[in-house]
Short mmCIF file of C-alpha atoms in Angstrom, two decimals:
data_model
loop_
_atom_site.label_atom_id
_atom_site.label_comp_id
_atom_site.label_asym_id
_atom_site.label_seq_id
_atom_site.Cartn_x
_atom_site.Cartn_y
_atom_site.Cartn_z
CA MET A 1 -62.88 305.62 90.61
CA ALA A 2 -60.98 305.13 87.21
CA VAL A 3 -61.60 301.47 86.55
CA LEU A 4 -57.96 299.74 85.07
CA SER A 5 -58.07 298.19 81.50
CA GLN A 6 -56.12 295.19 80.57
CA SER A 7 -54.17 297.10 78.37
CA THR A 8 -51.93 298.43 81.01
CA SER A 9 -49.92 294.78 81.12
CA LEU A 10 -45.95 295.63 79.97
CA SER A 11 -45.04 293.20 77.22
CA PHE A 12 -42.12 291.56 78.54
CA ILE A 13 -40.97 288.24 76.93
CA SER A 14 -37.28 286.73 77.02
CA THR A 15 -36.24 289.78 78.15
CA ARG A 16 -33.72 290.89 80.35
CA ASN A 17 -33.64 294.57 80.79
CA ASP A 18 -33.50 296.85 83.78
CA LEU A 19 -36.38 297.41 85.75
CA THR A 20 -36.32 300.37 87.04
CA HIS A 21 -39.08 301.63 84.13
CA PRO A 22 -42.18 302.16 86.82
CA THR A 23 -45.38 300.44 85.29
CA ARG A 24 -47.67 302.47 83.25
CA PHE A 25 -50.52 302.91 85.96
CA PRO A 26 -53.91 305.24 85.67
CA SER A 27 -53.52 308.86 86.68
CA SER A 28 -56.06 308.07 89.16
CA LEU A 29 -53.65 306.57 91.61
CA SER A 30 -51.43 309.02 91.78
CA PHE A 31 -48.45 307.60 92.21
CA ARG A 32 -45.30 308.90 92.71
CA ARG A 33 -41.52 307.31 91.38
CA PRO A 34 -41.07 304.54 94.06
CA LEU A 35 -37.81 304.23 96.58
CA ALA A 36 -35.63 301.56 96.17
CA VAL A 37 -35.91 298.97 98.82
CA SER A 38 -32.77 296.80 99.64
CA SER A 39 -33.01 293.97 101.46
CA ARG A 40 -33.08 293.27 105.50
CA LEU A 41 -34.22 289.79 106.66
CA ASN A 42 -32.13 288.08 103.66
CA SER A 43 -29.31 290.40 102.40
CA SER A 44 -25.75 289.50 103.99
CA LYS A 45 -24.86 293.07 104.01
CA SER A 46 -25.00 294.69 107.49
CA SER A 47 -27.15 297.88 107.61
CA ASP A 48 -23.95 299.65 107.38
CA ALA A 49 -22.33 297.69 104.28
CA GLY A 50 -23.44 299.72 102.35
CA GLY A 51 -26.95 298.53 100.52
CA SER A 52 -27.82 299.29 96.82
CA LEU A 53 -29.80 302.12 96.07
CA SER A 54 -31.17 304.00 93.53
CA PRO A 55 -28.85 307.15 92.60
CA ASP A 56 -31.67 309.66 93.01
CA ASN A 57 -32.88 308.82 96.28
CA GLY A 58 -31.13 309.85 99.39
CA ASP A 59 -30.08 307.17 102.00
CA LEU A 60 -31.43 309.75 104.95
CA ALA A 61 -35.04 309.26 103.56
CA TYR A 62 -34.33 305.58 102.78
CA HIS A 63 -33.55 304.89 105.90
CA LEU A 64 -35.82 306.86 107.93
CA HIS A 65 -38.42 305.05 105.81
CA HIS A 66 -37.26 301.45 106.15
CA ASP A 67 -35.59 302.27 109.73
CA PHE A 68 -32.43 300.04 109.56
CA SER A 69 -31.33 299.79 112.80
CA PRO A 70 -29.31 296.85 114.55
CA HIS A 71 -32.14 296.06 117.30
CA ARG A 72 -35.03 296.27 114.91
CA ARG A 73 -33.35 293.39 113.21
CA ARG A 74 -31.91 291.82 116.03
CA ARG A 75 -35.64 291.57 117.33
CA GLY A 76 -39.62 290.91 115.61
CA SER A 77 -40.25 288.25 112.90
CA PRO A 78 -41.26 290.17 109.05
CA VAL A 79 -44.44 288.66 107.74
CA PHE A 80 -44.98 287.88 104.06
CA VAL A 81 -48.51 287.25 102.41
CA THR A 82 -48.93 285.34 99.54
CA LEU A 83 -50.74 286.85 96.09
CA PRO A 84 -53.70 285.00 94.45
CA VAL A 85 -52.44 282.40 91.55
CA SER A 86 -55.22 284.30 89.10
CA PHE A 87 -53.23 287.51 89.56
CA VAL A 88 -51.45 285.98 86.75
CA ALA A 89 -53.33 284.68 84.00
CA ARG A 90 -53.06 281.77 82.15
CA ASP A 91 -51.65 283.76 78.56
CA GLY A 92 -49.08 285.31 81.23
CA ARG A 93 -50.59 288.94 81.86
CA VAL A 94 -51.65 290.56 84.82
CA THR A 95 -55.30 290.63 85.52
CA ARG A 96 -57.50 292.94 87.50
CA PRO A 97 -54.78 295.46 87.96
CA THR A 98 -57.04 297.43 90.33
CA THR A 99 -57.22 294.67 92.89
CA ILE A 100 -53.81 294.01 92.68
CA ILE A 101 -53.25 298.03 93.19
CA PHE A 102 -55.70 298.04 96.39
CA SER A 103 -54.21 294.67 97.66
CA LEU A 104 -50.99 295.98 97.36
CA ARG A 105 -51.55 299.24 99.20
CA ALA A 106 -53.67 297.45 101.76
CA LEU A 107 -50.77 294.48 102.68
CA ALA A 108 -48.16 297.98 103.05
CA THR A 109 -50.62 299.49 105.41
CA ALA A 110 -50.75 296.34 107.62
CA GLY A 111 -47.12 296.70 108.10
CA VAL A 112 -46.33 293.33 106.31
CA GLU A 113 -42.60 293.09 105.30
CA GLY A 114 -43.76 291.83 101.39
CA VAL A 115 -45.76 289.50 99.52
CA VAL A 116 -45.01 286.32 98.05
CA ILE A 117 -45.15 285.35 94.14
CA GLU A 118 -45.23 281.97 93.04
CA ILE A 119 -43.57 282.13 89.24
CA TRP A 120 -45.09 278.99 87.32
CA TRP A 121 -43.73 277.11 85.18
CA GLY A 122 -46.58 276.42 83.53
CA LEU A 123 -46.81 279.63 82.17
CA VAL A 124 -43.63 280.76 81.69
CA GLU A 125 -42.13 278.34 79.49
CA ARG A 126 -45.36 277.18 78.80
CA ASN A 127 -45.21 276.08 74.71
CA GLU A 128 -41.69 275.57 74.17
CA PRO A 129 -38.74 274.71 75.59
CA ARG A 130 -36.47 277.85 76.43
CA VAL A 131 -39.19 280.11 74.94
CA TYR A 132 -39.49 282.29 78.08
CA ASP A 133 -43.23 284.63 78.70
CA TRP A 134 -42.18 286.56 82.45
CA ARG A 135 -44.10 289.89 81.03
CA GLY A 136 -46.82 289.32 84.13
CA TYR A 137 -44.54 288.16 86.73
CA ARG A 138 -42.71 291.71 86.01
CA GLU A 139 -45.33 293.46 86.08
CA LEU A 140 -46.12 292.33 89.67
CA VAL A 141 -43.26 292.29 90.96
CA THR A 142 -42.64 296.01 89.77
CA MET A 143 -46.17 296.83 91.25
CA ALA A 144 -45.06 295.70 94.95
CA ARG A 145 -42.10 297.25 94.56
CA THR A 146 -43.67 300.62 93.90
CA CYS A 147 -45.62 299.56 96.75
CA GLY A 148 -43.16 299.84 98.57
CA LEU A 149 -43.28 295.94 99.86
CA LYS A 150 -40.32 293.42 99.04
CA VAL A 151 -40.97 290.29 97.49
CA ARG A 152 -40.09 286.39 97.70
CA VAL A 153 -40.68 284.66 94.85
CA VAL A 154 -41.56 281.09 94.66
CA LEU A 155 -40.24 278.71 91.40
CA ALA A 156 -42.89 276.36 91.24
CA PHE A 157 -41.99 273.32 88.72
CA HIS A 158 -45.38 272.00 89.18
CA GLN A 159 -48.64 271.25 89.06
CA HIS A 160 -51.73 273.78 90.75
CA GLY A 161 -55.10 272.77 91.11
CA SER A 162 -56.88 269.35 90.00
CA GLY A 163 -57.68 269.68 86.24
CA PRO A 164 -58.79 271.80 83.60
CA ASP A 165 -62.43 272.87 85.54
CA ASP A 166 -60.19 274.39 88.58
CA PRO A 167 -60.42 277.92 87.46
CA ASN A 168 -56.98 278.28 88.84
CA TRP A 169 -55.42 275.10 87.01
CA ILE A 170 -52.03 275.51 85.72
CA PRO A 171 -50.64 272.50 84.43
CA LEU A 172 -46.89 271.66 83.64
CA PRO A 173 -45.45 273.43 80.31
CA LEU A 174 -47.81 271.98 77.86
CA TRP A 175 -44.65 271.25 75.89
CA VAL A 176 -43.51 268.86 79.14
CA LEU A 177 -46.72 267.34 78.78
CA ASP A 178 -46.50 265.90 75.84
CA GLU A 179 -42.88 264.32 76.26
CA MET A 180 -45.08 262.70 79.46
CA ASP A 181 -47.30 261.39 76.24
CA LYS A 182 -45.01 260.34 74.01
CA ASP A 183 -43.12 258.39 76.96
CA GLN A 184 -45.61 257.68 79.65
CA GLU A 185 -43.42 256.28 82.90
CA LEU A 186 -41.57 260.16 82.66
CA ALA A 187 -44.70 260.19 85.36
CA TYR A 188 -45.25 258.89 89.39
CA ARG A 189 -47.12 255.77 89.13
CA ASP A 190 -48.23 253.79 92.24
CA ARG A 191 -48.84 250.48 92.55
CA PHE A 192 -51.92 250.25 90.86
CA GLY A 193 -50.66 251.76 87.18
CA ARG A 194 -51.94 255.38 88.38
CA ARG A 195 -49.93 258.28 86.96
CA ASN A 196 -49.50 261.29 88.58
CA VAL A 197 -48.47 264.83 86.27
CA GLU A 198 -48.43 266.89 89.16
CA TYR A 199 -44.37 266.80 89.05
CA VAL A 200 -41.98 264.96 86.93
CA SER A 201 -40.66 261.78 87.85
CA LEU A 202 -37.38 261.95 90.03
CA GLY A 203 -36.51 258.61 88.77
CA CYS A 204 -35.27 260.52 85.31
CA ASP A 205 -33.86 263.53 86.73
CA ILE A 206 -30.52 262.95 85.23
CA LEU A 207 -32.00 261.71 82.14
CA PRO A 208 -32.10 263.72 79.11
CA VAL A 209 -36.08 262.68 78.56
CA LEU A 210 -37.02 266.85 78.11
CA ARG A 211 -36.33 266.88 74.27
CA GLY A 212 -32.52 267.06 75.05
CA ARG A 213 -31.77 267.95 78.71
CA THR A 214 -32.53 266.78 81.40
CA PRO A 215 -35.27 267.46 84.07
CA ILE A 216 -32.77 268.98 86.38
CA GLN A 217 -31.36 271.19 83.31
CA VAL A 218 -34.38 272.46 82.50
CA TYR A 219 -35.05 273.39 86.06
CA ALA A 220 -31.72 274.82 85.87
CA ASP A 221 -32.34 276.85 83.00
CA PHE A 222 -35.40 278.09 84.37
CA MET A 223 -33.36 279.27 87.59
CA ARG A 224 -30.87 281.10 85.20
CA GLU A 225 -32.69 282.74 83.05
CA PHE A 226 -35.13 284.14 86.22
CA ARG A 227 -31.82 285.20 87.63
CA ASP A 228 -31.18 287.28 84.38
CA THR A 229 -33.93 288.74 83.63
CA PHE A 230 -34.82 289.85 87.42
CA ARG A 231 -31.17 290.72 88.22
CA SER A 232 -31.53 294.17 89.30
CA LEU A 233 -33.91 293.19 91.93
CA LEU A 234 -31.81 290.35 92.85
CA GLY A 235 -31.18 291.39 96.90
CA VAL A 236 -33.21 294.68 96.78
CA ILE A 237 -36.61 294.19 96.23
CA ILE A 238 -37.01 290.15 95.60
CA THR A 239 -35.08 289.19 98.53
CA GLY A 240 -36.09 285.16 98.32
CA VAL A 241 -36.45 282.82 95.98
CA GLN A 242 -37.74 279.52 97.01
CA ILE A 243 -36.74 276.48 94.66
CA GLY A 244 -39.42 273.94 94.05
CA MET A 245 -38.80 270.37 94.66
CA GLY A 246 -42.05 268.40 94.01
CA PRO A 247 -45.67 268.51 94.08
CA GLY A 248 -47.02 271.48 96.26
CA GLY A 249 -43.33 272.84 95.79
CA GLU A 250 -42.58 270.45 98.35
CA LEU A 251 -39.64 267.71 98.48
CA ARG A 252 -42.04 264.67 98.84
CA TYR A 253 -43.18 262.54 96.69
CA PRO A 254 -46.64 262.54 95.33
CA SER A 255 -48.44 259.88 97.65
CA PHE A 256 -51.32 262.13 97.95
CA SER A 257 -52.91 265.38 96.99
CA PHE A 258 -53.88 268.36 98.83
CA GLN A 259 -55.78 269.30 96.09
CA LYS A 260 -58.36 266.25 96.68
CA PRO A 261 -58.32 266.28 100.55
CA GLU A 262 -60.79 264.22 101.18
CA LEU A 263 -57.72 261.38 100.05
CA ALA A 264 -55.27 262.89 102.64
CA PHE A 265 -56.06 264.75 105.10
CA PRO A 266 -56.74 263.31 107.82
CA ARG A 267 -56.38 259.92 107.79
CA GLY A 268 -54.44 258.69 104.41
CA LEU A 269 -51.57 256.46 104.58
CA GLY A 270 -50.85 257.69 101.36
CA GLU A 271 -48.99 255.20 97.91
CA PHE A 272 -45.59 254.47 97.14
CA GLN A 273 -44.69 256.51 93.94
CA CYS A 274 -42.28 253.52 92.30
CA TYR A 275 -43.38 252.23 89.70
CA ASP A 276 -42.32 253.94 86.71
CA LYS A 277 -39.07 251.88 84.88
CA TYR A 278 -36.87 254.83 85.66
CA MET A 279 -37.73 253.84 89.48
CA LEU A 280 -37.79 250.87 89.14
CA ALA A 281 -34.74 250.45 87.45
CA SER A 282 -32.45 252.06 90.36
CA LEU A 283 -34.49 250.48 92.96
CA ASN A 284 -33.61 246.95 90.69
CA ALA A 285 -30.07 248.09 90.83
CA SER A 286 -29.84 248.77 94.82
CA ALA A 287 -31.03 245.30 95.54
CA ILE A 288 -28.88 243.63 93.18
CA ASN A 289 -26.28 245.57 94.62
CA ILE A 290 -26.87 244.14 97.90
CA GLY A 291 -27.76 240.89 96.55
CA LYS A 292 -31.18 240.44 97.15
CA HIS A 293 -32.66 240.64 93.83
CA GLU A 294 -36.41 239.68 95.20
CA TRP A 295 -36.86 242.90 96.88
CA GLY A 296 -36.52 245.31 93.66
CA ASN A 297 -39.17 244.00 91.45
CA GLY A 298 -41.68 247.21 93.32
CA GLY A 299 -42.84 247.88 96.55
CA PRO A 300 -43.80 246.80 99.60
CA PHE A 301 -46.38 244.42 99.87
CA GLY A 302 -49.18 245.05 102.43
CA THR A 303 -49.41 248.25 102.52
CA GLY A 304 -53.21 248.58 102.78
CA SER A 305 -55.98 251.17 101.00
CA LEU A 306 -55.21 254.25 101.17
CA MET A 307 -58.17 254.87 104.19
CA GLN A 308 -57.36 251.85 106.32
CA ASN A 309 -56.08 251.86 109.41
CA PRO A 310 -52.57 251.64 109.25
CA GLU A 311 -52.55 248.79 112.39
CA HIS A 312 -55.13 246.92 110.28
CA THR A 313 -51.73 246.17 107.37
CA GLU A 314 -48.67 244.12 107.44
CA PHE A 315 -46.54 246.63 106.44
CA PHE A 316 -46.94 249.56 109.03
CA ARG A 317 -48.85 247.95 112.17
CA ASN A 318 -46.61 249.15 115.07
CA GLU A 319 -46.25 245.50 115.90
CA GLY A 320 -44.63 243.21 113.57
CA GLY A 321 -45.17 245.40 110.68
CA THR A 322 -42.59 244.77 107.42
CA TRP A 323 -41.32 248.44 107.62
CA ASN A 324 -39.38 247.14 110.97
CA THR A 325 -37.23 243.72 108.81
CA GLU A 326 -34.38 244.26 107.08
CA TYR A 327 -36.23 244.36 103.89
CA GLY A 328 -38.53 247.28 105.30
CA LYS A 329 -35.56 248.95 105.97
CA PHE A 330 -34.11 248.45 102.82
CA PHE A 331 -36.87 249.33 100.65
CA LEU A 332 -37.83 253.41 102.94
CA LYS A 333 -33.99 253.92 102.55
CA TRP A 334 -34.01 253.52 98.99
CA TYR A 335 -37.20 255.37 98.65
CA SER A 336 -36.18 258.45 100.92
CA ASP A 337 -32.70 258.35 99.45
CA MET A 338 -33.94 258.93 95.96
CA LEU A 339 -36.13 261.69 97.27
CA LEU A 340 -32.54 263.41 99.45
CA LEU A 341 -30.57 263.30 96.30
CA HIS A 342 -33.14 264.72 93.91
CA GLY A 343 -33.26 267.45 96.56
CA GLU A 344 -28.89 267.56 96.60
CA ARG A 345 -29.39 268.10 92.29
CA ILE A 346 -31.75 271.10 93.02
CA CYS A 347 -29.96 272.77 95.93
CA ARG A 348 -26.66 272.26 94.37
CA GLU A 349 -28.04 274.16 91.13
CA ALA A 350 -29.86 276.65 93.08
CA GLU A 351 -26.78 277.53 95.10
CA THR A 352 -24.46 278.18 92.35
CA ILE A 353 -26.67 279.66 90.10
CA PHE A 354 -27.62 282.48 92.84
CA ARG A 355 -24.55 282.50 94.55
CA GLY A 356 -23.50 286.71 94.84
CA THR A 357 -26.97 287.91 94.30
CA GLU A 358 -27.42 288.29 97.94
CA VAL A 359 -31.16 286.49 97.46
CA HIS A 360 -31.72 284.00 100.85
CA ILE A 361 -33.07 280.57 98.97
CA SER A 362 -35.40 278.14 100.76
CA ALA A 363 -36.86 275.40 99.69
CA LYS A 364 -40.35 273.44 101.41
CA LEU A 365 -40.81 270.40 103.26
CA ALA A 366 -44.59 269.25 103.77
CA ALA A 367 -46.58 269.04 106.98
CA ILE A 368 -47.36 265.52 106.94
CA HIS A 369 -48.50 264.92 111.13
CA TRP A 370 -51.66 263.02 110.88
CA HIS A 371 -49.66 259.43 111.90
CA TYR A 372 -47.22 260.91 114.26
CA VAL A 373 -47.64 259.27 117.19
CA THR A 374 -48.10 255.84 115.88
CA GLN A 375 -44.71 253.70 115.71
CA SER A 376 -44.45 253.54 111.82
CA HIS A 377 -45.72 257.02 110.86
CA PRO A 378 -47.07 255.51 107.52
CA SER A 379 -48.41 259.19 105.38
CA GLU A 380 -44.58 260.56 105.98
CA LEU A 381 -42.97 257.02 104.86
CA THR A 382 -44.54 256.90 101.39
CA ALA A 383 -44.36 261.08 101.05
CA GLY A 384 -40.34 259.88 101.27
CA TYR A 385 -39.49 260.80 104.30
CA TYR A 386 -37.89 258.31 106.67
CA ASN A 387 -38.86 259.45 110.06
CA THR A 388 -40.43 256.89 112.45
CA PHE A 389 -40.44 256.31 116.56
CA ASP A 390 -36.81 255.49 116.58
CA ARG A 391 -35.27 257.13 113.34
CA ASP A 392 -35.26 261.47 112.36
CA GLY A 393 -35.98 261.38 108.86
CA TYR A 394 -35.55 265.29 108.82
CA LEU A 395 -32.19 265.63 110.05
CA PRO A 396 -30.45 264.25 106.90
CA ILE A 397 -32.91 267.29 104.66
CA ALA A 398 -32.38 270.16 107.22
CA ARG A 399 -27.94 269.17 106.59
CA MET A 400 -28.39 268.81 102.94
CA PHE A 401 -30.46 272.73 103.11
CA SER A 402 -27.61 274.36 105.78
CA LYS A 403 -25.49 272.34 103.69
CA TYR A 404 -25.92 274.26 100.17
CA GLY A 405 -26.72 277.44 102.79
CA LEU A 406 -31.10 277.11 102.48
CA SER A 407 -33.30 277.78 104.90
CA MET A 408 -36.03 275.85 105.40
CA CYS A 409 -40.26 276.37 104.56
CA CYS A 410 -43.18 274.37 106.36
CA SER A 411 -46.80 274.88 107.20
CA CYS A 412 -49.07 273.75 109.79
CA PHE A 413 -47.86 276.40 112.37
CA GLU A 414 -51.40 277.41 113.51
CA MET A 415 -52.38 273.40 113.77
CA GLN A 416 -53.21 272.86 117.21
CA ASP A 417 -52.68 268.97 118.90
CA ALA A 418 -56.23 269.63 121.27
CA LEU A 419 -57.91 270.57 118.03
CA MET A 420 -56.54 267.82 116.22
CA LYS A 421 -57.36 265.16 118.68
CA ARG A 422 -61.03 265.28 118.55
CA ILE A 423 -60.62 264.43 114.90
CA ASN A 424 -57.76 262.33 114.46
CA PRO A 425 -56.09 260.62 117.60
CA HIS A 426 -53.44 259.62 115.62
CA GLY A 427 -52.04 263.11 114.87
CA SER A 428 -49.60 265.55 116.31
CA PRO A 429 -49.04 268.93 114.17
CA GLU A 430 -47.20 270.30 117.38
CA GLY A 431 -45.20 267.18 117.79
CA PHE A 432 -43.99 267.28 113.93
CA LEU A 433 -43.34 270.58 113.97
CA ARG A 434 -41.12 270.23 117.05
CA GLN A 435 -39.12 268.06 115.86
CA LEU A 436 -38.51 269.84 112.40
CA LEU A 437 -37.66 272.99 114.50
CA LEU A 438 -35.03 270.81 116.63
CA ALA A 439 -33.50 269.82 113.39
CA ALA A 440 -33.14 273.47 111.59
CA ARG A 441 -32.15 274.90 115.12
CA LEU A 442 -29.32 271.90 115.47
CA CYS A 443 -28.09 272.67 111.56
CA ASP A 444 -28.61 276.32 112.09
CA ILE A 445 -30.93 277.32 109.57
CA SER A 446 -33.29 279.80 109.33
CA LEU A 447 -36.88 279.45 109.20
CA GLU A 448 -39.91 280.54 107.24
CA GLY A 449 -43.79 279.15 108.81
CA GLN A 450 -46.18 279.06 106.97
CA ASN A 451 -50.30 278.25 108.15
CA PHE A 452 -52.07 275.37 106.65
CA SER A 453 -55.73 276.81 106.59
CA THR A 454 -56.79 280.78 105.34
CA ASN A 455 -59.30 281.51 107.78
CA LEU A 456 -57.43 281.37 111.26
CA ASP A 457 -58.74 282.97 114.46
CA ASP A 458 -57.64 284.30 117.65
CA GLY A 459 -56.20 281.56 118.95
CA ALA A 460 -54.60 279.77 115.82
CA TYR A 461 -52.83 283.30 115.38
CA SER A 462 -51.58 282.42 119.49
CA GLN A 463 -50.43 278.91 117.87
CA VAL A 464 -47.98 280.63 115.01
CA LEU A 465 -46.65 282.74 118.09
CA LYS A 466 -45.98 280.20 120.18
CA MET A 467 -44.59 277.93 117.43
CA SER A 468 -42.36 280.52 116.17
CA ASN A 469 -41.21 281.37 119.79
CA PHE A 470 -40.23 277.60 120.78
CA TYR A 471 -37.89 278.36 117.19
CA THR A 472 -36.46 282.13 117.83
CA ASN A 473 -36.27 281.73 121.61
CA GLY A 474 -32.78 280.80 123.09
CA ILE A 475 -29.29 282.33 123.42
CA GLU A 476 -28.99 282.80 119.46
CA LYS A 477 -31.91 284.85 118.13
CA ARG A 478 -32.20 282.55 114.91
CA PRO A 479 -33.33 284.29 111.45
CA PHE A 480 -37.33 283.44 111.49
CA SER A 481 -40.01 284.75 109.56
CA PHE A 482 -44.00 283.87 108.30
CA ASN A 483 -45.44 283.24 104.83
CA PHE A 484 -49.30 284.10 105.39
CA VAL A 485 -50.80 281.69 102.65
CA ARG A 486 -53.03 283.42 101.28
CA MET A 487 -54.59 287.03 100.63
CA ASP A 488 -58.38 286.24 99.87
CA LYS A 489 -61.62 287.99 100.32
CA ARG A 490 -61.80 286.00 104.12
CA LEU A 491 -58.93 287.95 104.54
CA LEU A 492 -60.85 291.19 104.00
CA GLU A 493 -63.58 291.14 106.22
CA PRO A 494 -63.51 293.61 109.08
CA ARG A 495 -63.15 290.61 112.03
CA ASN A 496 -60.36 288.42 109.97
CA TRP A 497 -57.86 291.82 108.73
CA ASN A 498 -57.72 293.13 112.12
CA ARG A 499 -56.96 289.70 113.40
CA PHE A 500 -54.36 289.86 111.11
CA THR A 501 -53.06 293.94 111.07
CA HIS A 502 -52.94 292.65 115.46
CA PHE A 503 -50.95 289.64 114.33
CA VAL A 504 -48.42 291.15 112.60
CA ARG A 505 -47.82 293.67 115.31
CA GLN A 506 -47.10 291.10 117.91
CA MET A 507 -44.61 289.53 114.93
CA SER A 508 -42.68 291.91 114.78
CA THR A 509 -42.72 292.55 118.92
CA GLY A 510 -43.57 296.43 118.66
CA ASN A 511 -39.96 297.03 116.47
CA ILE A 512 -40.10 296.18 112.93
CA PHE A 513 -43.83 296.93 112.32
CA ARG A 514 -44.07 299.84 109.78
CA ALA A 515 -47.18 302.44 110.32
CA ARG A 516 -47.12 303.46 106.77
CA LEU A 517 -50.13 304.94 106.49
CA ASN A 518 -48.15 308.19 104.94
CA SER A 519 -45.89 307.25 103.27
CA VAL A 520 -45.99 304.12 101.21
CA GLY A 521 -43.64 303.96 98.40
CA GLU A 522 -44.53 307.35 98.41
CA ILE A 523 -48.19 306.25 97.61
CA GLN A 524 -50.31 309.48 99.29
CA LEU A 525 -52.38 307.46 101.57
CA LYS A 526 -54.74 309.08 104.44
CA ILE A 527 -55.10 307.25 107.74
CA THR A 528 -58.91 307.53 108.13
CA PRO A 529 -59.41 306.02 104.27
CA VAL A 530 -57.86 302.66 105.36
CA ALA A 531 -60.82 300.81 106.77
CA ALA A 532 -63.21 302.12 103.51
CA GLU A 533 -60.29 301.56 100.70
CA VAL A 534 -59.99 297.50 102.80
CA GLY A 535 -63.70 297.30 102.89
CA LEU A 536 -63.37 297.99 99.04
CA LEU A 537 -61.25 295.69 97.88
CA TYR A 538 -63.42 293.13 99.75
CA GLN A 539 -66.18 293.93 97.39
CA LEU A 540 -63.49 293.51 94.91
CA TYR A 541 -62.89 290.07 96.16
CA GLN A 542 -66.29 288.87 95.81
CA HIS A 543 -66.14 288.63 91.77
CA TYR A 544 -62.57 287.76 91.87
#
């Protein structure tokens, strides 16, 4: 097999040309001109509304290939797969295009709807403000298009990885880090003064601290540039855009880090992130406004240590905990309201920027479930979710998403209470998820599920089906899709691959599965080599 060289990368920097020109692939892969794929799940157009088609492709061939039927759309839940972060290198170029092509072909034969591509702020706007480098992501989207796959993108405004020693580490843009070095208060701080640079502190959302622009303006400019750069594919190939709103892309404070699981799961209480000067200024103003000046000097006392039993803390304990006093309620409401205001500012910008493009916008919440059966839910409180045994902290967020037309994304769909109880009796992923799904149903918003772990067994896949049915079953069939996170060598092991392809068929309920074995974006692919190609792909991933 011919090996693709790095010279195949396209040079797209701050351009807005139409993406109808195919990426240069080696002749050994024998690609033909791809079909244009129209939005199905996330488009506001109905199947007879005349979706956007390329002039050189016939409507008949298009509908035969994509099986556009009302019955099919009404049943089944499409599956997307998140691609490896390393598919785009730190210099913004696509890496190992041979592996990428085989990955996309394998996913297409498995019948998935499309792929999820994370577009990192730290790569695209890396060196200077308003200088954007989209070339690697443009090429990746074009590859997916050629393979007949839809694309969802995640606009990731946070750091990825734990630090420079992490091979997949992607920090915030260098020019942003420079500003954070000049003004140390742009980073979140906890009560010990420890800074967190995963995400710019929301306390300065509307202050011009990033070279004359506010963080909200910077995020909006990035979204606008993305829209204009990929305009020809929005609602056609790119059917969804998830907007990052915090660490891990989730609407939350960095009270803990999934980069260091031992500090977060399964018992971490988390730390309140309200000690940078911008957050403290807001807290102080709120306290003065109600005549309680002494409440505005910092976060609560008696919150214990990170790994402490909440029952041994003054603030979080079930009986007599400060969280349930007048002061505790004041602080927790201010803390959660700041997070909600941050989300609303970004939702407002995103809705305005993507209005009329027919892409579906979404945002992600964190699945924090390891203190769910306690009264105070401490790990949720420190993350910014004011959710306790007698207060619903997720319904206000769902209402906000509904107001701006966003769908909600959340992970841990594969997690089971019976297994969790063995290691953490205070946790309940199923209880947490049911509460979140009910909030989504009440607010009539669509849902995107995800897995937390990447190595799923039969029981885990069955749990995903169970929780997705919990959301979709009812008189009205509510839109649901699943993002598998993420493609790696474990997924390609024969037993895991068989489980995954079976899961895709189950999610489709037999109606939306497309066995594209002979026509994958007009790629010539026979049935017999499929297993061999997946095996070869597994070998490629061994060295990735």
